[in-house]
PDB file of C-alpha atoms in Angstrom:
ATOM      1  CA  UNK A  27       3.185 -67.011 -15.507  1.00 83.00           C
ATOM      2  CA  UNK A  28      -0.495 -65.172 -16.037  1.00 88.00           C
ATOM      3  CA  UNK A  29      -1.923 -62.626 -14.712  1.00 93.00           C
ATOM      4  CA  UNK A  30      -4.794 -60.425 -15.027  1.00 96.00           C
ATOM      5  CA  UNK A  31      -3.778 -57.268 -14.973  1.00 95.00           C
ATOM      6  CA  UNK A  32      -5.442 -53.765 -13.699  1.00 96.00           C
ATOM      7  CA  UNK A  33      -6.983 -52.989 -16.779  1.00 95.00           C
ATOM      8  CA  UNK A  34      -8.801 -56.737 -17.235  1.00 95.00           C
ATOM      9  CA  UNK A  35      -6.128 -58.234 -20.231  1.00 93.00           C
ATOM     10  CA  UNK A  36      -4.291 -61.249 -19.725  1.00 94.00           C
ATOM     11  CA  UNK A  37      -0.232 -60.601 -19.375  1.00 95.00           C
ATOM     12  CA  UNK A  38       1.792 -63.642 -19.897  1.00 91.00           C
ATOM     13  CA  UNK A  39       5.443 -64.403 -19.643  1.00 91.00           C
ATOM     14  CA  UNK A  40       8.038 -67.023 -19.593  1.00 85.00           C
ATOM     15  CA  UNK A  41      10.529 -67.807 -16.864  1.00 78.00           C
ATOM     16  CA  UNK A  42      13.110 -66.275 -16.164  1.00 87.00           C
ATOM     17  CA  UNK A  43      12.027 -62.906 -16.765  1.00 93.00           C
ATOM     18  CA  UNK A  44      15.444 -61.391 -17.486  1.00 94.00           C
ATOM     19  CA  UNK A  45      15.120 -57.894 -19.469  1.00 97.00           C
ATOM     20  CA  UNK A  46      12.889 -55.602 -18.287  1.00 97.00           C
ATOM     21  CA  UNK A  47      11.693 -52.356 -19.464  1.00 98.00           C
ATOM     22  CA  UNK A  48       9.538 -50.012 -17.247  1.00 97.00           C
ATOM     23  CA  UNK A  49       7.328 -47.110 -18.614  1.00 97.00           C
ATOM     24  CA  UNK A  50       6.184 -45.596 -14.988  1.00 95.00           C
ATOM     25  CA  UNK A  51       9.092 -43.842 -12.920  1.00 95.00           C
ATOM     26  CA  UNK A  52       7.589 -45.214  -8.888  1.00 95.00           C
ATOM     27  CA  UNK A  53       7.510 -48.573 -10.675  1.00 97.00           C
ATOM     28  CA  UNK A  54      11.148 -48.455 -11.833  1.00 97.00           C
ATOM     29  CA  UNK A  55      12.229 -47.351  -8.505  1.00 97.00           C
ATOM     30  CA  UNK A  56      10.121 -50.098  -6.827  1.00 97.00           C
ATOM     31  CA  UNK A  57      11.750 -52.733  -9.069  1.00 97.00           C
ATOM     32  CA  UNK A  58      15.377 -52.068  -8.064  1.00 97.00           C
ATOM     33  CA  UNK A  59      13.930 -52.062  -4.095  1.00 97.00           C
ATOM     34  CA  UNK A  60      12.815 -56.055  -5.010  1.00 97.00           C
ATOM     35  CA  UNK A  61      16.056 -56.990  -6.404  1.00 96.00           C
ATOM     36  CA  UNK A  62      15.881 -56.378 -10.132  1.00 97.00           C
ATOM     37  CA  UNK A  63      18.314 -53.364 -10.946  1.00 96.00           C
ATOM     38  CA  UNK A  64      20.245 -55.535 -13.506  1.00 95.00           C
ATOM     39  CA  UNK A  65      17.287 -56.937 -15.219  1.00 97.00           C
ATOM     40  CA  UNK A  66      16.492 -53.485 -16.005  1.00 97.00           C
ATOM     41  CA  UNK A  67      16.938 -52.284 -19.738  1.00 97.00           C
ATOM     42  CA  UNK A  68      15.168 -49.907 -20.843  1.00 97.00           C
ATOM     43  CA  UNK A  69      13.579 -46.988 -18.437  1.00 97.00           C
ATOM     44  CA  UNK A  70      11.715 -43.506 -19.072  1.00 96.00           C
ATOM     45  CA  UNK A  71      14.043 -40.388 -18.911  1.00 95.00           C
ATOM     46  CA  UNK A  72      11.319 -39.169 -16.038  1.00 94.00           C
ATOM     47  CA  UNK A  73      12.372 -42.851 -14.430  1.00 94.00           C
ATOM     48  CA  UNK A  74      15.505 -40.550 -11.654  1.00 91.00           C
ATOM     49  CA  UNK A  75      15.684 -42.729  -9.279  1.00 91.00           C
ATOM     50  CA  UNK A  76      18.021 -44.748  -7.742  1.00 91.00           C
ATOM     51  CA  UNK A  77      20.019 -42.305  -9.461  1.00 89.00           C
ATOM     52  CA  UNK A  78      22.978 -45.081 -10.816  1.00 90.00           C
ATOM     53  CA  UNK A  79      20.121 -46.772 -13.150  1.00 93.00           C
ATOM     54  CA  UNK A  80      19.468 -43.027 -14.480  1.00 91.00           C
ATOM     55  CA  UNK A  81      22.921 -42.842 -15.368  1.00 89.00           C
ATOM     56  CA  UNK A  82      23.464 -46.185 -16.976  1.00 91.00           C
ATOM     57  CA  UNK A  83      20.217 -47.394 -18.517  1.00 95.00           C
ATOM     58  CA  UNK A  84      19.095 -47.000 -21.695  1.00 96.00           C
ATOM     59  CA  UNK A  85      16.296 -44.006 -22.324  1.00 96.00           C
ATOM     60  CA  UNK A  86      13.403 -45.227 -24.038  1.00 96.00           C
ATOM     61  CA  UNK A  87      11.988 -41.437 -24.414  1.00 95.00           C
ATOM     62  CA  UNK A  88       9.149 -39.946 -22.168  1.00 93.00           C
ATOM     63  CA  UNK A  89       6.138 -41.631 -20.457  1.00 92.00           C
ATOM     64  CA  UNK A  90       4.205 -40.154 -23.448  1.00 93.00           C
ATOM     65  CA  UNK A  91       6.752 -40.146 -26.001  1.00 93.00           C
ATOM     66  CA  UNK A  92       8.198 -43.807 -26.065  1.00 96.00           C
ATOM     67  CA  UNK A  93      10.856 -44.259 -28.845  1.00 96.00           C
ATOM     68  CA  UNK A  94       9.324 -47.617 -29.993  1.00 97.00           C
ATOM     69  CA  UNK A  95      12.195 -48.834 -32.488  1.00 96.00           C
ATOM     70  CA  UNK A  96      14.346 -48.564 -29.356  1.00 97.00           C
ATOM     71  CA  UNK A  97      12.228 -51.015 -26.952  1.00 97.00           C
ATOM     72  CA  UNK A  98      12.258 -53.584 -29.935  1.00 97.00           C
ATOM     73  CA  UNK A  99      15.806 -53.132 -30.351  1.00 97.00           C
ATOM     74  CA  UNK A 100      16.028 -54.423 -26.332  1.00 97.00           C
ATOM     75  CA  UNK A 101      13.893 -57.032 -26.680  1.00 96.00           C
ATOM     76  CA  UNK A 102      12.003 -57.326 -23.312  1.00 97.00           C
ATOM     77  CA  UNK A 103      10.449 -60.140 -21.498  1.00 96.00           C
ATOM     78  CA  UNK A 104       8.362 -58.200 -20.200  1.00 97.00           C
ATOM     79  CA  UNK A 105       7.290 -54.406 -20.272  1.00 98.00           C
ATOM     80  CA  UNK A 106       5.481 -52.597 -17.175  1.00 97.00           C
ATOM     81  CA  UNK A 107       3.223 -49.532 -18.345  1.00 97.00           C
ATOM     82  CA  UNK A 108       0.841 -47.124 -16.938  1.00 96.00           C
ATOM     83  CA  UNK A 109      -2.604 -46.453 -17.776  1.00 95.00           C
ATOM     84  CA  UNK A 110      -2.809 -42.828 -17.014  1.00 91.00           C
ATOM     85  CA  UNK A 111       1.240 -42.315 -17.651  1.00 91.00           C
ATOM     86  CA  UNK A 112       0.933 -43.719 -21.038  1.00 94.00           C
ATOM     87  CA  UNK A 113      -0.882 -44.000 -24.343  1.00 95.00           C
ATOM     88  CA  UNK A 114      -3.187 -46.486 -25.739  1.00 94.00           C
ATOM     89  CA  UNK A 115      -1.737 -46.216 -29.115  1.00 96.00           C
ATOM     90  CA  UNK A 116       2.024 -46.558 -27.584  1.00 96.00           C
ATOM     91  CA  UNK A 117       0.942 -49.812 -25.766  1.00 95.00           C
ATOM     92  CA  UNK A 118      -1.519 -51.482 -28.078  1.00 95.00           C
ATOM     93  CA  UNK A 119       1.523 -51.352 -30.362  1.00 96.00           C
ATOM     94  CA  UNK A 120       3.789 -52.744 -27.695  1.00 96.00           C
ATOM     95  CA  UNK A 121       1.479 -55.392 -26.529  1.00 95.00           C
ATOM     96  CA  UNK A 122       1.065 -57.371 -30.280  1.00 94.00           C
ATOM     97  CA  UNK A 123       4.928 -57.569 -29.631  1.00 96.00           C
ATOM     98  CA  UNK A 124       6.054 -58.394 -25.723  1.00 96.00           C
ATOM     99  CA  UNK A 125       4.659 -59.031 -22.591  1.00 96.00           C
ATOM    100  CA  UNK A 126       2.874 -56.223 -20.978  1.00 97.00           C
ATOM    101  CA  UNK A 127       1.196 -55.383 -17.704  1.00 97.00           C
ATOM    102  CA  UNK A 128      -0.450 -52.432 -17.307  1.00 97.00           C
ATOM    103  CA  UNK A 129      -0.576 -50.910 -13.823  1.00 97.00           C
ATOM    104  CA  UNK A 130      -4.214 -48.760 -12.901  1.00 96.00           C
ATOM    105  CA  UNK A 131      -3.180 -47.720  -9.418  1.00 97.00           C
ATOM    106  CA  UNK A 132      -5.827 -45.128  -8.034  1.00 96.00           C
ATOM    107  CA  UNK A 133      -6.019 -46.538  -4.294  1.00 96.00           C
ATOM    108  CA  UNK A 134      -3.383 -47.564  -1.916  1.00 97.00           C
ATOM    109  CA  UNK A 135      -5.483 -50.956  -2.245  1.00 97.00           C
ATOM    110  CA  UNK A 136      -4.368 -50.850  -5.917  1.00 97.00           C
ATOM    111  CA  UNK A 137      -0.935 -49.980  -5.109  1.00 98.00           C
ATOM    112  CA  UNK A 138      -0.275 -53.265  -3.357  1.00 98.00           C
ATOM    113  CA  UNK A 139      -2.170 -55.705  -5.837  1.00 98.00           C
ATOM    114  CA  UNK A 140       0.306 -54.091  -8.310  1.00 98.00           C
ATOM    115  CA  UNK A 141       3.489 -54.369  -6.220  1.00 98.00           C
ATOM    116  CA  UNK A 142       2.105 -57.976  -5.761  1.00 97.00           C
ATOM    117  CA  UNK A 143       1.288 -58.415  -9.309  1.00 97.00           C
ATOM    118  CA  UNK A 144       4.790 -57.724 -10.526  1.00 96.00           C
ATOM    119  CA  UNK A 145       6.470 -59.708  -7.885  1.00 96.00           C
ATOM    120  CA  UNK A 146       4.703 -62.609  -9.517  1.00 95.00           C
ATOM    121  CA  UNK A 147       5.517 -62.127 -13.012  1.00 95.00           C
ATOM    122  CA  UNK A 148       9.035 -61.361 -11.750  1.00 95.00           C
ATOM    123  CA  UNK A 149       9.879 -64.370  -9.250  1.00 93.00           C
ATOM    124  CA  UNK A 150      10.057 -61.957  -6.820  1.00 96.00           C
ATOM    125  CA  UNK A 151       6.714 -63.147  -4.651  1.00 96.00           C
ATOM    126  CA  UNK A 152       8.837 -63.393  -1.567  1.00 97.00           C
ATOM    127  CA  UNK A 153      10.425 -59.898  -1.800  1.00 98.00           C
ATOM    128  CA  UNK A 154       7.360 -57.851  -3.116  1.00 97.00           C
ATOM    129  CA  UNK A 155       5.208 -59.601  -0.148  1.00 98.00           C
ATOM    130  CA  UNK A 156       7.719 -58.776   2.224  1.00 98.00           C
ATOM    131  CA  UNK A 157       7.423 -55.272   0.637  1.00 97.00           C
ATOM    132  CA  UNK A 158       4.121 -54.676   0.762  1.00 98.00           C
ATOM    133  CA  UNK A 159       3.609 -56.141   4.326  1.00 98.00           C
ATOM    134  CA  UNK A 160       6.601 -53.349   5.203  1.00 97.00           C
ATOM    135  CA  UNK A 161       4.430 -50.495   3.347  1.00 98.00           C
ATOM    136  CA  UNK A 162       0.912 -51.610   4.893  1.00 98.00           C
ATOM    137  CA  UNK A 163       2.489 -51.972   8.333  1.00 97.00           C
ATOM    138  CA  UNK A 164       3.869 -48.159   7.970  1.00 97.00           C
ATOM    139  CA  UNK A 165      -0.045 -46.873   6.984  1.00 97.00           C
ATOM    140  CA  UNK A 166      -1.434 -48.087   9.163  1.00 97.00           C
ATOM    141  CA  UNK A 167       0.645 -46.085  11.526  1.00 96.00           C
ATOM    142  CA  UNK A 168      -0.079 -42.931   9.561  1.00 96.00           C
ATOM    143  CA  UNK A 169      -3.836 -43.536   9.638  1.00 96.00           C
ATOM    144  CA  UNK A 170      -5.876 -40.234   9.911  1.00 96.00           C
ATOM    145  CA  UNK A 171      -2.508 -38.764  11.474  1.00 95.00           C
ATOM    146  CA  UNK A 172      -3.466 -35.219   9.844  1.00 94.00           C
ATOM    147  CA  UNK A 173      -7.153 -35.684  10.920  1.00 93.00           C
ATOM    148  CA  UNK A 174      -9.108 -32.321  10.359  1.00 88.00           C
ATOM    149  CA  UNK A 175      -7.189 -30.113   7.833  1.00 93.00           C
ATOM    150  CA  UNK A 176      -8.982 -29.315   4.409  1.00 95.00           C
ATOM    151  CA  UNK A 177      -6.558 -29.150   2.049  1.00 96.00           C
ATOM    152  CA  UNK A 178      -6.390 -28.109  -1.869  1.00 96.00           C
ATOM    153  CA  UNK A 179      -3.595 -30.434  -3.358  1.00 97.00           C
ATOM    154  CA  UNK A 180      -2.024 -28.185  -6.612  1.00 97.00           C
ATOM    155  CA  UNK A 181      -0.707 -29.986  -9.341  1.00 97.00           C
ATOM    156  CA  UNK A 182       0.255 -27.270 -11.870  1.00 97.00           C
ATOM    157  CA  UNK A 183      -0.048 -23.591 -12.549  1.00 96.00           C
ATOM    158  CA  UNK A 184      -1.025 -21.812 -15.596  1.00 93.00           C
ATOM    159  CA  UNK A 185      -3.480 -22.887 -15.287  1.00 95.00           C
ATOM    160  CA  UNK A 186      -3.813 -23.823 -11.679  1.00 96.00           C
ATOM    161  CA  UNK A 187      -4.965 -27.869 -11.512  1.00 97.00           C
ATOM    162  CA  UNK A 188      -5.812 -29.084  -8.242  1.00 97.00           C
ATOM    163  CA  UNK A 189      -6.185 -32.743  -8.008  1.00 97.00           C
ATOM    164  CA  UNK A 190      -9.335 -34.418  -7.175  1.00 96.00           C
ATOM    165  CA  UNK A 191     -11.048 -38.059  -6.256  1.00 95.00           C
ATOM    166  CA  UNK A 192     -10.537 -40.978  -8.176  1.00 93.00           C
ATOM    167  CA  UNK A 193      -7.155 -40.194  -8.131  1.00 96.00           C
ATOM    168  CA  UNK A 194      -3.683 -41.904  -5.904  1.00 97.00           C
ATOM    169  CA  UNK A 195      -3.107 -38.616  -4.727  1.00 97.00           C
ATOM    170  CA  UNK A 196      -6.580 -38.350  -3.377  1.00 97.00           C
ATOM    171  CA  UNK A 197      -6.339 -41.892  -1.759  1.00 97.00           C
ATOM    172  CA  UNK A 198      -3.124 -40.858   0.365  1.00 97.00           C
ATOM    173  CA  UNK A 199      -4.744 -37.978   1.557  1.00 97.00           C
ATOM    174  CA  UNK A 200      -8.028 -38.900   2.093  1.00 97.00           C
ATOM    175  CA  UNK A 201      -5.971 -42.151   4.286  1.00 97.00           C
ATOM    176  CA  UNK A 202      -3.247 -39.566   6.195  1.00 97.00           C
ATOM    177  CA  UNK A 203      -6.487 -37.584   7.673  1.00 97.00           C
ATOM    178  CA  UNK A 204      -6.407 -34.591   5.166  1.00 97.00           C
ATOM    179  CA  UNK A 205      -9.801 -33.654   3.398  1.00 97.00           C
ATOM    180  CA  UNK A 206      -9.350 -32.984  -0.143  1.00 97.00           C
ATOM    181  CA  UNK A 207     -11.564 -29.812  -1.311  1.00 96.00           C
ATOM    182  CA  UNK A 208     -11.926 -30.709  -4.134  1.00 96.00           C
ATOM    183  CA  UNK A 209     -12.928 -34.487  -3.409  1.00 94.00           C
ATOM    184  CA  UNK A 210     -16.244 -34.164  -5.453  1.00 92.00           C
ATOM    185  CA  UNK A 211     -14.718 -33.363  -8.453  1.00 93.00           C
ATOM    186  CA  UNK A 212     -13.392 -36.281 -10.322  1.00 92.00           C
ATOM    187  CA  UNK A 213      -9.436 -36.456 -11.649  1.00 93.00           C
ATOM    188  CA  UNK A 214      -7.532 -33.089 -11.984  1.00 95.00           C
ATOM    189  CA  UNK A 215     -10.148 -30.161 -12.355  1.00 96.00           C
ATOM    190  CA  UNK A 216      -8.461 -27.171 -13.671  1.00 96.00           C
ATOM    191  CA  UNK A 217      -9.824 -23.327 -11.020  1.00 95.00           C
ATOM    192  CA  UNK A 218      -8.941 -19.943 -10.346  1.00 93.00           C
ATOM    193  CA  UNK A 219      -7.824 -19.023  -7.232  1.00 92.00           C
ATOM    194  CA  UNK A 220     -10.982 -17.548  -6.120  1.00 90.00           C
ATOM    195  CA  UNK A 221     -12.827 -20.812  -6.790  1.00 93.00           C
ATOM    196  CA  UNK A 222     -10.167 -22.066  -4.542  1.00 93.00           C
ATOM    197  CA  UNK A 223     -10.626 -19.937  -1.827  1.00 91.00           C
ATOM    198  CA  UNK A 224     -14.469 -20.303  -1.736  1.00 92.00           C
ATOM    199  CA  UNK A 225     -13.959 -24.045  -0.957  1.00 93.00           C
ATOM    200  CA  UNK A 226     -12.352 -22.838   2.095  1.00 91.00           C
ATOM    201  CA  UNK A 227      -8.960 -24.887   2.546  1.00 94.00           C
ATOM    202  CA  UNK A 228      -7.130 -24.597   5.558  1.00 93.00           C
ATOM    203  CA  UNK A 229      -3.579 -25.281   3.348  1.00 95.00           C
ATOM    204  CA  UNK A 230      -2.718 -24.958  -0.033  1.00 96.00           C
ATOM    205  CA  UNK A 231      -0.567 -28.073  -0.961  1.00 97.00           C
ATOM    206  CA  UNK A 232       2.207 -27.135  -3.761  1.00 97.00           C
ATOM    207  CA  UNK A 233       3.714 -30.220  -5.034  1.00 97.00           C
ATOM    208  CA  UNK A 234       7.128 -30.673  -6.448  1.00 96.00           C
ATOM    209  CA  UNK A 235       5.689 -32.495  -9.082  1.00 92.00           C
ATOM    210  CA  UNK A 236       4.200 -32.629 -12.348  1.00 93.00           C
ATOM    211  CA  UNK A 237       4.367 -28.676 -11.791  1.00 95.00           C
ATOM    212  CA  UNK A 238       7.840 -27.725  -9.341  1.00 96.00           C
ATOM    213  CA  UNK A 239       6.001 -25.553  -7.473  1.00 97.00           C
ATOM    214  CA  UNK A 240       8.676 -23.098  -5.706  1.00 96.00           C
ATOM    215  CA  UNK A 241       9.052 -20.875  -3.011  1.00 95.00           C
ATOM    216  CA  UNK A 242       7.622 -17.979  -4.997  1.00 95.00           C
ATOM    217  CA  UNK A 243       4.775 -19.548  -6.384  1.00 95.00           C
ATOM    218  CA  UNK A 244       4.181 -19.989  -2.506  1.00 94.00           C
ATOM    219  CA  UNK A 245       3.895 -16.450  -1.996  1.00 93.00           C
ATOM    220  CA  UNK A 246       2.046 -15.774  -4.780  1.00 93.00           C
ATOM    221  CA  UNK A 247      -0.606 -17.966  -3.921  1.00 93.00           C
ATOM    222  CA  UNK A 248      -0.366 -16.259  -0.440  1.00 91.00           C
ATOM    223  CA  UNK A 249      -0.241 -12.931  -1.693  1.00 90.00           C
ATOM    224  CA  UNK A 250      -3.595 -13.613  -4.034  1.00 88.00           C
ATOM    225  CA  UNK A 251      -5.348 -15.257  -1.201  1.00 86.00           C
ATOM    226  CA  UNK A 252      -4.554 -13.019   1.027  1.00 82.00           C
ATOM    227  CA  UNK A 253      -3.487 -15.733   3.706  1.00 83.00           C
ATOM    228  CA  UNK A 254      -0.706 -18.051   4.872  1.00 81.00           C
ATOM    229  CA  UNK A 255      -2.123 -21.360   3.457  1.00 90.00           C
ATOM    230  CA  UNK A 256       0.248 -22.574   1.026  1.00 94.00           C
ATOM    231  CA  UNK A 257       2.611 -24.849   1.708  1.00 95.00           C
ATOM    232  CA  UNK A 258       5.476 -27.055  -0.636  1.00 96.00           C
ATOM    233  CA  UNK A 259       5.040 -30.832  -0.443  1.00 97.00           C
ATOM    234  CA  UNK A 260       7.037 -33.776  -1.604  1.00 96.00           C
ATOM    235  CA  UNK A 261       4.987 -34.597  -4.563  1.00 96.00           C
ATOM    236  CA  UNK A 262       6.994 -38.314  -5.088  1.00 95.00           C
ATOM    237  CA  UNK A 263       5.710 -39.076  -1.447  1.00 96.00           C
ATOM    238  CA  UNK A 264       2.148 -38.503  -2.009  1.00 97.00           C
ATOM    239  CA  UNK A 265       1.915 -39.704  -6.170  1.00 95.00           C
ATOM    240  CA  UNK A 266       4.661 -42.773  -5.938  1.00 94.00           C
ATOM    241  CA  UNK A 267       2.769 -45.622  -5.363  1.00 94.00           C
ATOM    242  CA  UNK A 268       5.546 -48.722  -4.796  1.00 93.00           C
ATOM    243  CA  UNK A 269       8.643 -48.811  -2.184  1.00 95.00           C
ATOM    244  CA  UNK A 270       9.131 -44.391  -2.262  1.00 96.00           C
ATOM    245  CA  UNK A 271       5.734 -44.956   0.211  1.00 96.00           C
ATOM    246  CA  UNK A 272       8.468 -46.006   2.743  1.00 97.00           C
ATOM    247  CA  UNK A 273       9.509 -42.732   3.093  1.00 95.00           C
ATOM    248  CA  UNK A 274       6.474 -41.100   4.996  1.00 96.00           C
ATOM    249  CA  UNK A 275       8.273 -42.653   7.988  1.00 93.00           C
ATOM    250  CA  UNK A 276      10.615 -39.643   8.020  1.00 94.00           C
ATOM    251  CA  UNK A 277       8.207 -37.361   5.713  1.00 96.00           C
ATOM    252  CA  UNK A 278       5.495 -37.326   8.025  1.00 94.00           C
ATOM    253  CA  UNK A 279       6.835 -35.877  10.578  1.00 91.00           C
ATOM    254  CA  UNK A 280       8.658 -32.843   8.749  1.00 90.00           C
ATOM    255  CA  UNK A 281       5.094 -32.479   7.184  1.00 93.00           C
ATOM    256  CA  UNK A 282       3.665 -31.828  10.553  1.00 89.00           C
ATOM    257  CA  UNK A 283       6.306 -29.343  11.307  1.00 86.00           C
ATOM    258  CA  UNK A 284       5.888 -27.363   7.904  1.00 86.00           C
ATOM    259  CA  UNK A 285       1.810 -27.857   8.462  1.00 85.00           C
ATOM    260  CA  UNK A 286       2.222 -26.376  12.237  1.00 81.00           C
ATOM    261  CA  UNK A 287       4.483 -23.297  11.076  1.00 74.00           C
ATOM    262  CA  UNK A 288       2.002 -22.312   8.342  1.00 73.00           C
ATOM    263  CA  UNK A 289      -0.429 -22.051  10.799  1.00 56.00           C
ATOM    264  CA  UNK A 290       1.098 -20.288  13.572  1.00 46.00           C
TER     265      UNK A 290
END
């Protein structure tokens, strides 16, 4: 099987494609949800869930921080990276030795061709079709649901990051309704508070990841502001691109609740 993938080279592999290791932690995750748990072995230590792979798969170091002897050791048919999640050096290395597809997912668009991609070089077309179809159907529900709320999405602290367009993040926001303060600023542009507060956000959006925001970084962001903006989000549901997008069925609406008793 070929296929192009999302950063234009050519990734080839030989069926049955039975020993996978994945480099991106949604994608891992999104391969068990297709039917592929036991093909998996090797995974990132940042690769949690479904928790039973965590616990039983070999560790192949961090996203940027790949223990390279190791993956050799495994032998893959095929190895699934990231373009953002990991680095050029790590993968050009990997890539004169396996099969590897690199995923560039900054649009819901691009989530699907990837989930479709992988399917393919997987013999999983039927599954990650059904998948996708499953996903699409369930945005298209969500469509502009938050409609009207400027929001500045944090991604870390120290300094604070806030995460702008050409970005996943951006896309699911920009498709749920929310507008992103910081949408003409490309990737993750590092401001101070103040510079924050001049753009005028109706909600400050502390995610639980890279940065675990907590309930006192809440109230410090308050307390500087001198408002009731911020609020902790589910960072997996709005950067996990594959099968965790299922879960704004329930998320959505417990976002609405959380959104409502900032305000009031």
């Amino acid at each position: 099987m070929k296929i192009k993938d999302q950063i234009g080279h050519i990734t080839e592999t030989k069926k049955p494609v039975k020993r996978i290791v994945s480099l991106v932690p949604s994608i891992t995750e999104y391969l068990c949800d297709i039917g592929l748990k036991e093909h998996l072995v090797g995974i990132t230590k940042f690769c949690i869930k479904p928790e039973e792979l965590f616990e039983k798969c070999t560790k192949i170091g961090g996203t940027k921080q790949l223990k390279l002897n190791l993956i050799e050791t495994l032998q893959p048919d095929l190895i699934i990276a990231n373009k953002e999640e990991n680095t050029k050096e790590d993968i050009d290395y990997l890539r004169e030795l396996f099969p590897v597809y690199i995923s560039d997912v900054n649009t819901l668009e691009e989530s699907y061709e990837m989930m479709l991609h992988v399917g393919e070089l997987t013999d999983k077309r039927v599954e990650s079709t059904k998948m996708v179809n499953k996903i699409q159907n369930l945005m298209s529900e969500l469509k502009n649901k938050f409609m009207g709320h400027r929001v500045a999405y944090f991604i870390w602290k120290k300094p604070y990051l806030l995460c702008g367009n050409k970005t996943f993040i951006h896309s699911m926001l920009t498709h749920l309704g929310f507008e992103n303060v910081a949408k003409n600023i490309d990737r993750y542009p590092e401001m101070t508070l103040n510079e924050i507060q001049a753009l005028n956000p109706d909600y400050c959006l502390l995610s639980s990841e890279p940065y675990p925001f907590k309930k006192s970084d809440a109230i410090e962001v308050d307390q500087d502001l001198k408002s009731k903006k911020a609020v902790l989000v589910d960072g997996e549901l709005f950067s996990w691109y594959g099968s965790r997008m299922l879960h704004w069925k329930n998320y959505a609406t417990e976002l609405g609740i959380q959104l409502d008793k900032t305000i009031h």
